[in-house]
Short mmCIF file of C-alpha atoms in Angstrom, two decimals:
data_model
loop_
_atom_site.label_atom_id
_atom_site.label_comp_id
_atom_site.label_asym_id
_atom_site.label_seq_id
_atom_site.Cartn_x
_atom_site.Cartn_y
_atom_site.Cartn_z
CA MET A 1 242.76 -35.85 140.17
CA GLU A 2 241.99 -39.48 139.42
CA ALA A 3 239.05 -41.03 141.22
CA LYS A 4 239.99 -42.94 144.36
CA THR A 5 238.90 -46.21 142.77
CA ASP A 6 241.15 -45.57 139.74
CA ILE A 7 244.16 -44.86 141.94
CA GLY A 8 243.32 -47.82 144.15
CA GLN A 9 243.14 -50.14 141.15
CA ARG A 10 246.36 -48.75 139.68
CA CYS A 11 248.10 -49.27 143.04
CA ARG A 12 246.79 -52.82 143.28
CA THR A 13 248.03 -53.60 139.76
CA LEU A 14 251.47 -52.18 140.58
CA PHE A 15 251.54 -53.98 143.94
CA GLU A 16 250.94 -57.29 142.19
CA ASN A 17 253.91 -56.74 139.87
CA PRO A 18 256.62 -59.38 140.51
CA VAL A 19 259.23 -56.68 141.26
CA VAL A 20 257.08 -55.31 144.10
CA ARG A 21 255.98 -58.78 145.27
CA ALA A 22 259.67 -59.67 145.64
CA LYS A 23 259.85 -57.10 148.46
CA GLY A 24 257.76 -59.48 150.59
CA TRP A 25 255.36 -56.76 151.71
CA ARG A 26 251.90 -57.78 152.81
CA SER A 27 248.95 -55.87 151.42
CA ASN A 28 247.85 -54.76 154.90
CA LEU A 29 250.84 -52.44 154.97
CA PHE A 30 248.96 -50.19 152.54
CA TRP A 31 245.32 -51.43 152.53
CA ARG A 32 242.66 -52.21 155.13
CA PRO A 33 241.39 -55.69 154.22
CA GLU A 34 237.84 -55.71 152.88
CA ASN A 35 237.31 -59.24 154.20
CA PRO A 36 239.43 -62.37 154.75
CA GLN A 37 239.19 -63.29 151.06
CA ASN A 38 239.95 -59.78 149.73
CA PRO A 39 242.99 -58.06 151.28
CA TYR A 40 242.50 -54.96 149.09
CA GLY A 41 239.91 -52.80 150.80
CA ALA A 42 240.29 -49.08 151.51
CA LEU A 43 243.75 -47.57 151.29
CA ARG A 44 245.50 -46.87 154.61
CA VAL A 45 247.80 -44.35 152.95
CA ASP A 46 247.53 -41.54 150.42
CA GLY A 47 246.81 -43.19 147.07
CA GLU A 48 248.84 -40.72 145.02
CA GLU A 49 251.88 -41.23 147.23
CA LEU A 50 251.50 -45.00 147.08
CA GLU A 51 251.13 -44.96 143.30
CA VAL A 52 254.33 -42.89 142.97
CA LEU A 53 256.16 -45.27 145.33
CA LEU A 54 255.05 -48.44 143.55
CA ALA A 55 255.65 -46.97 140.09
CA ALA A 56 259.20 -46.03 141.16
CA ILE A 57 259.86 -49.62 142.23
CA VAL A 58 258.47 -51.06 139.01
CA GLY A 59 260.24 -48.43 136.89
CA VAL A 60 257.22 -46.91 135.17
CA GLU A 61 255.82 -43.38 135.05
CA ALA A 62 253.45 -42.59 137.92
CA ARG A 63 250.20 -41.17 136.57
CA SER A 64 249.53 -39.23 139.77
CA ARG A 65 253.02 -37.71 139.98
CA PRO A 66 252.05 -34.29 138.50
CA THR A 67 249.01 -34.02 140.77
CA LEU A 68 251.02 -34.95 143.87
CA GLU A 69 253.79 -32.50 142.96
CA GLN A 70 251.21 -29.75 142.50
CA ARG A 71 249.51 -30.57 145.80
CA GLN A 72 252.77 -31.03 147.74
CA PRO A 73 255.79 -29.67 145.84
CA GLY A 74 258.76 -32.02 146.14
CA ARG A 75 256.82 -34.93 147.66
CA ALA A 76 256.86 -37.20 144.59
CA SER A 77 260.55 -36.51 144.04
CA PHE A 78 261.29 -37.32 147.68
CA ILE A 79 259.43 -40.64 147.44
CA GLU A 80 261.24 -41.56 144.21
CA ARG A 81 264.65 -40.67 145.70
CA SER A 82 263.91 -42.71 148.80
CA ILE A 83 263.06 -45.77 146.71
CA ALA A 84 266.18 -45.26 144.58
CA HIS A 85 268.24 -45.36 147.81
CA GLY A 86 266.51 -48.53 149.03
CA GLU A 87 264.45 -46.75 151.67
CA LEU A 88 260.71 -47.00 152.31
CA PRO A 89 259.47 -43.48 153.10
CA LEU A 90 256.58 -42.89 155.46
CA LEU A 91 253.42 -42.25 153.51
CA THR A 92 250.57 -40.02 154.65
CA TYR A 93 248.07 -41.98 156.71
CA GLN A 94 244.40 -41.93 155.73
CA SER A 95 241.79 -42.35 158.42
CA ASP A 96 238.76 -44.62 158.05
CA SER A 97 236.40 -41.73 157.38
#
């Protein structure tokens, strides 16, 4: 499994892609702001799920897809299908701890 910081950085890079930015989503949908100047603090949602979701929107291979599928069979496929149908699936919430 990729380190949380690696997944977090990958998600941030994908989130800043113009295709994702065109969705009009604010970063606080997926991240807890670190401070007023940095909206990308800790992830609110499962990083592997978010990376699969954002990669599906951008149209690139999700690095964490195999790990997510191994951990939760069918989950990555479900997220990808949801995005393909124009839906935003609920992602697994991560607590502050």
